[in-house]
Short mmCIF file of C-alpha atoms and ligand atoms in Angstrom, two decimals:
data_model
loop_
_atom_site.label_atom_id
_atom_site.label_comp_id
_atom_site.label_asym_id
_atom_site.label_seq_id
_atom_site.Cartn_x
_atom_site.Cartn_y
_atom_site.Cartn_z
CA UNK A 1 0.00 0.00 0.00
CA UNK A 2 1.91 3.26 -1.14
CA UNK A 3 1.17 6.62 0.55
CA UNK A 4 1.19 10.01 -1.63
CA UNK A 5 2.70 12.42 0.32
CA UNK A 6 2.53 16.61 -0.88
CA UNK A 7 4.87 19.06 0.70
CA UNK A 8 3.33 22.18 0.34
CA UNK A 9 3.61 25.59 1.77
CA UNK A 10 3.05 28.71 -0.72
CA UNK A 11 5.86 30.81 1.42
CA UNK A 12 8.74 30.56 -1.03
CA UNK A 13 12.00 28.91 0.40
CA UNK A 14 10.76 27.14 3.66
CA UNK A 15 12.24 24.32 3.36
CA UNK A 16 10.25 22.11 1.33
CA UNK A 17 12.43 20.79 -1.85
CA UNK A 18 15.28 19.98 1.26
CA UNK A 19 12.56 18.13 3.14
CA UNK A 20 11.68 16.32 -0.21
CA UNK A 21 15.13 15.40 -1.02
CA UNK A 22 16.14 14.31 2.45
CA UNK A 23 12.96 12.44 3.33
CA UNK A 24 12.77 10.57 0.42
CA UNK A 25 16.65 9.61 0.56
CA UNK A 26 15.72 8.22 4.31
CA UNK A 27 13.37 6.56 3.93
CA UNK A 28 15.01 5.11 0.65
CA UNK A 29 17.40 4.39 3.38
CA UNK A 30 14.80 2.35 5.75
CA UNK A 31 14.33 0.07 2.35
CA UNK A 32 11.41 1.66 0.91
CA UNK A 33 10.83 2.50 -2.58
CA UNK A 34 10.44 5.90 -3.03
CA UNK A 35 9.79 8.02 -6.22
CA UNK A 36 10.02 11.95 -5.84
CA UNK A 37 8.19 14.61 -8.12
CA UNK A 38 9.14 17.32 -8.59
CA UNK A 39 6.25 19.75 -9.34
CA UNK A 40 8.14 23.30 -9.69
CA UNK A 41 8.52 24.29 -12.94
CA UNK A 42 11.66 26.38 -11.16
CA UNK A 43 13.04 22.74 -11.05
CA UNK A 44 14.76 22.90 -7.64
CA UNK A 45 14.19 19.27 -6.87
CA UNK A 46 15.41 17.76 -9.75
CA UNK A 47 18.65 20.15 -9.96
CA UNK A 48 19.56 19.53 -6.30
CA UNK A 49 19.30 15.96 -7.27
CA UNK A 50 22.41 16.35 -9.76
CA UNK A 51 20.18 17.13 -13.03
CA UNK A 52 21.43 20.24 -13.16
CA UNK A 53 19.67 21.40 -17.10
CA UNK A 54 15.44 20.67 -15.91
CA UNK A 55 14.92 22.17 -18.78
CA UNK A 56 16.51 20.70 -21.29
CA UNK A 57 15.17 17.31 -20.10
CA UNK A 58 13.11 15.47 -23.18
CA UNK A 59 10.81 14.23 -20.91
CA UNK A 60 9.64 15.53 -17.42
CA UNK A 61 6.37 15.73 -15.24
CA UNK A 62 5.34 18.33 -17.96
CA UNK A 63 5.21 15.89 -20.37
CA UNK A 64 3.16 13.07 -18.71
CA UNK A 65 0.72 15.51 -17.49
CA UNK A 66 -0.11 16.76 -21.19
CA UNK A 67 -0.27 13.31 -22.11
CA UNK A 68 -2.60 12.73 -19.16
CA UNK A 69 -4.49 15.90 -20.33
CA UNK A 70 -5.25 14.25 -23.94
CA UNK A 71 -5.55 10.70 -22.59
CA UNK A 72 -2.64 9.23 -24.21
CA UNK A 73 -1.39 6.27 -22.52
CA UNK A 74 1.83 7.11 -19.92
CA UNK A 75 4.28 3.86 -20.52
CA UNK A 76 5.57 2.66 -16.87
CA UNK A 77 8.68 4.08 -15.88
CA UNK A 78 8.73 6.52 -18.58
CA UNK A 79 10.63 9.66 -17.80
CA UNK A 80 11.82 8.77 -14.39
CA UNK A 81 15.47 9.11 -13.69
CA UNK A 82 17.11 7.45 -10.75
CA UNK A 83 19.36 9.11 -8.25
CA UNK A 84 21.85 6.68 -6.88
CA UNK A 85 21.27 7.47 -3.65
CA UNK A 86 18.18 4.83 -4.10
CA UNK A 87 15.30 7.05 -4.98
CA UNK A 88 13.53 7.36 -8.32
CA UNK A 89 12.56 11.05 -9.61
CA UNK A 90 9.85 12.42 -11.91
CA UNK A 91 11.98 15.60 -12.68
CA UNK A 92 10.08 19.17 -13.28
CA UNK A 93 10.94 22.20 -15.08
CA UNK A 94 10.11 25.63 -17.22
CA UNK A 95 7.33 23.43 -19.10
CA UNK A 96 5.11 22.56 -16.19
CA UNK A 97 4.22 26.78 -15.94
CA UNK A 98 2.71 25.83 -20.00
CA UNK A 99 0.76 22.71 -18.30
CA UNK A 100 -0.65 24.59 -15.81
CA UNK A 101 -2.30 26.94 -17.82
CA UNK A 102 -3.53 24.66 -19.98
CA UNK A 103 -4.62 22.94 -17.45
CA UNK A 104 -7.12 25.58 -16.68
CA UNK A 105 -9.53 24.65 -19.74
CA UNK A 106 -8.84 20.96 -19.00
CA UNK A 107 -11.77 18.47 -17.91
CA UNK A 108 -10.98 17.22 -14.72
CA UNK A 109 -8.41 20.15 -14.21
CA UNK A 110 -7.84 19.39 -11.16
CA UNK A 111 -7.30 15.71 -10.95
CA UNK A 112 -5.23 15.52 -13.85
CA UNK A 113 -1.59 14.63 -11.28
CA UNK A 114 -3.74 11.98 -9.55
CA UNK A 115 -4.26 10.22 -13.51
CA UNK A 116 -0.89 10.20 -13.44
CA UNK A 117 -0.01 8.95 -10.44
CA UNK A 118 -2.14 6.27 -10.55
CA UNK A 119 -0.08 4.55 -12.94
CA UNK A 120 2.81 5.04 -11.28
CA UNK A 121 1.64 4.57 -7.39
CA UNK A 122 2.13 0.44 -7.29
CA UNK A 123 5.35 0.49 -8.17
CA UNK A 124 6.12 2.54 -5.18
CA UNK A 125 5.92 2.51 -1.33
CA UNK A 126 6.38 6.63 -0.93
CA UNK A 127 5.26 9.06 -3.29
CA UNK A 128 6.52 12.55 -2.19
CA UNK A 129 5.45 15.62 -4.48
CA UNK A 130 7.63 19.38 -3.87
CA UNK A 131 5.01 21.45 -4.72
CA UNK A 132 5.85 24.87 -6.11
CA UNK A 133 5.55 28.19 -3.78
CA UNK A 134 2.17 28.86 -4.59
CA UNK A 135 -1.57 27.89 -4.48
CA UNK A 136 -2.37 27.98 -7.87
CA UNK A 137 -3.26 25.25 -10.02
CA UNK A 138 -0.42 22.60 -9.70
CA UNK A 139 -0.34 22.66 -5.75
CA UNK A 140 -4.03 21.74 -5.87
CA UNK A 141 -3.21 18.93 -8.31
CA UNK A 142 -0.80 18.08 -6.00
CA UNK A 143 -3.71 18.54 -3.18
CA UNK A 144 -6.04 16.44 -4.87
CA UNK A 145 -3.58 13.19 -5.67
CA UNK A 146 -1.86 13.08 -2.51
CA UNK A 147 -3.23 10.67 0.46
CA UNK A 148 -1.76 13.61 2.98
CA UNK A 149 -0.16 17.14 3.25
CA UNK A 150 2.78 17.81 5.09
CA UNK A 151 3.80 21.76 5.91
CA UNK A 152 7.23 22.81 6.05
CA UNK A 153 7.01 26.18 8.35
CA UNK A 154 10.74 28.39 8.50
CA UNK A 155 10.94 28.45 12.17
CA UNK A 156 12.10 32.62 11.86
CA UNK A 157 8.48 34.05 10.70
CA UNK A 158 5.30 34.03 12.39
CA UNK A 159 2.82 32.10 9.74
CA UNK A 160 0.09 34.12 10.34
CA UNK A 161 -2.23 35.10 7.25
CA UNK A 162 -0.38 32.25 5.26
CA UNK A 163 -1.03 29.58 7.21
CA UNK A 164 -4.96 30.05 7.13
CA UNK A 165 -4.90 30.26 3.58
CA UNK A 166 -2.96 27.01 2.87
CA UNK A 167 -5.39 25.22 5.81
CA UNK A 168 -8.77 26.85 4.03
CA UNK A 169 -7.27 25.48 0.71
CA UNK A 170 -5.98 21.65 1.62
CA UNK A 171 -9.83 21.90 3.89
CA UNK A 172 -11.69 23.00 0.26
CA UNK A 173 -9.68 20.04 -1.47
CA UNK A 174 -10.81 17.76 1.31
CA UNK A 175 -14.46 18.91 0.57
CA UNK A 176 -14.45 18.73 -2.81
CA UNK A 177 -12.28 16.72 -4.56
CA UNK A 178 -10.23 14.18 -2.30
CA UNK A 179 -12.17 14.02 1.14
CA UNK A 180 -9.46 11.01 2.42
CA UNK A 181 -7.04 14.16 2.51
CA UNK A 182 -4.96 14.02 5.78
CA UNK A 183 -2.65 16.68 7.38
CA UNK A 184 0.31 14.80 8.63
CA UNK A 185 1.55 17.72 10.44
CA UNK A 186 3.61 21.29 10.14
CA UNK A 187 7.34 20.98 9.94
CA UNK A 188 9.51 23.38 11.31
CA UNK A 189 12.89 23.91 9.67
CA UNK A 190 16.20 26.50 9.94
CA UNK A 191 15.20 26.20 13.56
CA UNK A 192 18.08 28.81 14.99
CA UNK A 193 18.83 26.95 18.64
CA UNK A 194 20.35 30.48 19.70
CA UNK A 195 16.51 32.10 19.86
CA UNK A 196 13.02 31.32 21.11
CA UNK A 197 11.38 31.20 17.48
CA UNK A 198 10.69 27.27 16.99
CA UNK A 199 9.22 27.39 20.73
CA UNK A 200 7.35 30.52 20.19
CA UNK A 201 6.00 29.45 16.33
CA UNK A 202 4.90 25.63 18.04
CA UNK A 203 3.31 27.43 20.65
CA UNK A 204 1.19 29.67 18.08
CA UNK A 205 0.85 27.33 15.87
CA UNK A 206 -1.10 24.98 18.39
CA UNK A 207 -2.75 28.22 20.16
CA UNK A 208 -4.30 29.36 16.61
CA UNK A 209 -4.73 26.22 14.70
CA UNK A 210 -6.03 23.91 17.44
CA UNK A 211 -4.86 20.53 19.09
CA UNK A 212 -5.48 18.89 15.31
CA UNK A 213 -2.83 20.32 13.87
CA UNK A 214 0.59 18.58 14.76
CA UNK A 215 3.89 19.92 14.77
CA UNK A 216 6.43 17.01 13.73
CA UNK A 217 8.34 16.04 17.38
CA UNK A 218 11.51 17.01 14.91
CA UNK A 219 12.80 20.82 14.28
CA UNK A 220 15.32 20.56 11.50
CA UNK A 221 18.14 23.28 12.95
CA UNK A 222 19.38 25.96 11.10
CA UNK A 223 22.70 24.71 8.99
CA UNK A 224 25.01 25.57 6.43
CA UNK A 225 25.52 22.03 5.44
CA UNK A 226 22.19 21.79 4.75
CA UNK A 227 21.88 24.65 2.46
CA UNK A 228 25.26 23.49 0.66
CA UNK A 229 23.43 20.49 -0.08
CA UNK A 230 21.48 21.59 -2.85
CA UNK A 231 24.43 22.66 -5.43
CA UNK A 232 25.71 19.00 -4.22
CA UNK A 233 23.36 16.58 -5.97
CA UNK A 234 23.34 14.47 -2.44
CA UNK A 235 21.61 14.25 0.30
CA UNK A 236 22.63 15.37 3.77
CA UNK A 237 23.07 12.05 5.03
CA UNK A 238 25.84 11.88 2.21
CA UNK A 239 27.41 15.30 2.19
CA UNK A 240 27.24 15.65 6.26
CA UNK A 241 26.40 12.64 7.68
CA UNK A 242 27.42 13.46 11.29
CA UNK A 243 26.01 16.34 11.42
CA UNK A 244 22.88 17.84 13.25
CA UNK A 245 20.78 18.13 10.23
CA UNK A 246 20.91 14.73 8.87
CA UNK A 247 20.63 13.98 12.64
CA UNK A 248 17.54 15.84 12.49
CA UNK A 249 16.76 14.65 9.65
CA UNK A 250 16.52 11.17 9.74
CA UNK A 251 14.83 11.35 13.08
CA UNK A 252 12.11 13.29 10.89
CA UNK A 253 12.05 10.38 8.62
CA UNK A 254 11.65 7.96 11.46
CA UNK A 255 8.52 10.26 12.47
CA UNK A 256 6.87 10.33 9.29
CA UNK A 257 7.47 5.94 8.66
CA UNK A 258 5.72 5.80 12.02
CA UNK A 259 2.67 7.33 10.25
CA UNK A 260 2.47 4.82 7.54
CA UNK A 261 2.94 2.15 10.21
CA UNK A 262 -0.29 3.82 12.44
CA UNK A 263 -2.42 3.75 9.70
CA UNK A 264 -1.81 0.31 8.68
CA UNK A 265 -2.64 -0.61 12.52
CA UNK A 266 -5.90 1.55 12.22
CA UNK A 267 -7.14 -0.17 9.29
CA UNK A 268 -6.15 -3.86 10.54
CA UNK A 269 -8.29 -2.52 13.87
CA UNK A 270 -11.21 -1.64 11.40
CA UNK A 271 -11.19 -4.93 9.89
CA UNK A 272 -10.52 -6.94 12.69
CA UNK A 273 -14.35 -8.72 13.29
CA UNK A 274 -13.21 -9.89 16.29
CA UNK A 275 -13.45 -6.71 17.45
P1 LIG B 301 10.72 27.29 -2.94
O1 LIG B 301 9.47 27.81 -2.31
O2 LIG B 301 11.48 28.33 -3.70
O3 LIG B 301 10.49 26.05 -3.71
P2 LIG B 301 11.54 25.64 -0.76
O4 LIG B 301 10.42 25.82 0.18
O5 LIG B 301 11.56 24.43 -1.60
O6 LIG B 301 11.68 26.93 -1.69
P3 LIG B 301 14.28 25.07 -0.16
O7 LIG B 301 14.69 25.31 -1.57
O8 LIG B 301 14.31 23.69 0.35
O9 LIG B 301 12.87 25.75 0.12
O10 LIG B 301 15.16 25.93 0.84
C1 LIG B 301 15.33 27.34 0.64
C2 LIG B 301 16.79 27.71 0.85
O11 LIG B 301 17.16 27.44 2.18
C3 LIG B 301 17.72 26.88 -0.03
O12 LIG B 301 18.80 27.70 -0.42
C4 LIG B 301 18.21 25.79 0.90
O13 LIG B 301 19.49 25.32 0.55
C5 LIG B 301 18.23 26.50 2.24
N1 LIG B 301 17.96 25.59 3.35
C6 LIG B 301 17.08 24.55 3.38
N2 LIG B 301 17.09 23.93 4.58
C7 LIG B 301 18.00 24.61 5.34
C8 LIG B 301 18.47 24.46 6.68
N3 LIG B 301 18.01 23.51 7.48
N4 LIG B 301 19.40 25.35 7.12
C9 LIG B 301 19.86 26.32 6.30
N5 LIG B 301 19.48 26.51 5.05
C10 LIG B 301 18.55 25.67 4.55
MG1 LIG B 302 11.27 24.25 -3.67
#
């Protein structure tokens, strides 16, 4: 049973594309089989990966979306590339900003992503999709295939007016187009441990949002290493692997495997008749 993961947040650089890379390369690590899309036509994803040209890719998420779009058959496997770090990647770039337009006189705009991802989901145990830094028409794609949301937050800023939008939109998804929508939890990253911030933003977070919304146990700190990473074409646990962010981490992966795991206990409870 694979889980479709979306890390979304439409505050640009939060974190999100070094949450995708790092979380998919754990739990790669932890043996599962992992394919991560990148849905940015900025292509941040794919080039911290080590494809450094997106856009001169023949065939990226672009691609298989407009074939989606016409209902052309995707072949399996086409157009992923594989990272040797263990994880598979549907790369993005420039040509996903032409999709989404086009996507807005599209039948079934918005569910176009989850076509897609159908065909693609059993070969896979983690699906993780970097949205792009907005909530236009490819996050809610990303919304509407995904099985649940998870937020990265950059621990220095208060999220206030933010935050409500991105919960009013992944709620309006839930409603309307993919009501088994979940909200894993809110992230916070480039936690500084020399301030107050992460406490203070958890605290407000929970105060303003309610009990329901969780804030990952895991604050990934504040680190150079981490932002080297991305010209690097690695993954933390590769580039830095003593140090406190792939500490951080892969204690975040850990978290978010545990979630899989209490889900699969849920629905074993539900269909246990014995009980
Ligand atoms: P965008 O909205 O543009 O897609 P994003 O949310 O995907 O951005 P990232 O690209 O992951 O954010 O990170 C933004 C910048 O911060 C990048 O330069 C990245 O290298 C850096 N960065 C990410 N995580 C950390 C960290 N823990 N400590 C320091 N810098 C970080
Ligand atoms: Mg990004």
């Amino acid at each position: 049973m694979s889980k479709i993961i979306a890390l979304a947040n439409q505050k640009g650089g939060v974190g999100k594309t070094t949450t995708a890379v790092n979380l998919g390369i754990g739990l790669a690590a932890k043996g599962k089989k992992v394919l991560l899309v990148d849905a940015d036509a900025q292509g941040n994803l794919t080039d911290a990966l080590g494809f450094n040209e997106p856009d001169s890719l023949p065939v990226s998420l672009a691609t298989l979306l407009s074939k989606t779009m016409m209902e052309e058959p995707c072949e399996s496997f086409e157009g992923i590339l594989h990272h040797h770090e263990g994880v598979d990647l549907m790369p993005g770039n420039i040509e996903l900003s032409a999709v989404e337009v086009s996507l807005v006189n599209t039948m079934s705009r918005e569910t176009i992503m989850r076509s897609y991802l159908e065909t693609a989901r059993a070969d896979y145990d983690y699906i993780l999709i970097d949205c792009m830094p907005s909530l236009g028409m490819m996050t809610i794609n990303a919304l509407a295939a995904a099985d649940s949301v998870i937020i990265p937050v950059q621990a220095h800023y208060l999220p206030a007016k933010g935050m409500t939008q991105l919960l009013q939109t992944i709620a309006r998804v839930r409603r309307q187009i993919n009501p088994k929508l979940v909200l894993d939890g809110v992230l916070l990253t480039m936690v500084d441990n020399r301030t107050n911030f992460a406490k203070d933003i958890a605290f407000v977070l929970r105060r303003d949002y309610g009990d329901k919304l969780r804030v990952f146990q895991t604050e990934i700190p504040l680190s150079i290493r981490a932002a080297e990473t991305s010209s690097k074409g690695m993954s933390i646990y590769s580039y830095d692997p003593n140090g406190r962010a792939a500490k951080a981490y892969s204690s975040f992966t850990k978290e978010v495997n545990a979630l899989g795991s209490e889900r699969r206990q849920a629905r074993q409870h539900q269909a246990d008749p014995s009980r």
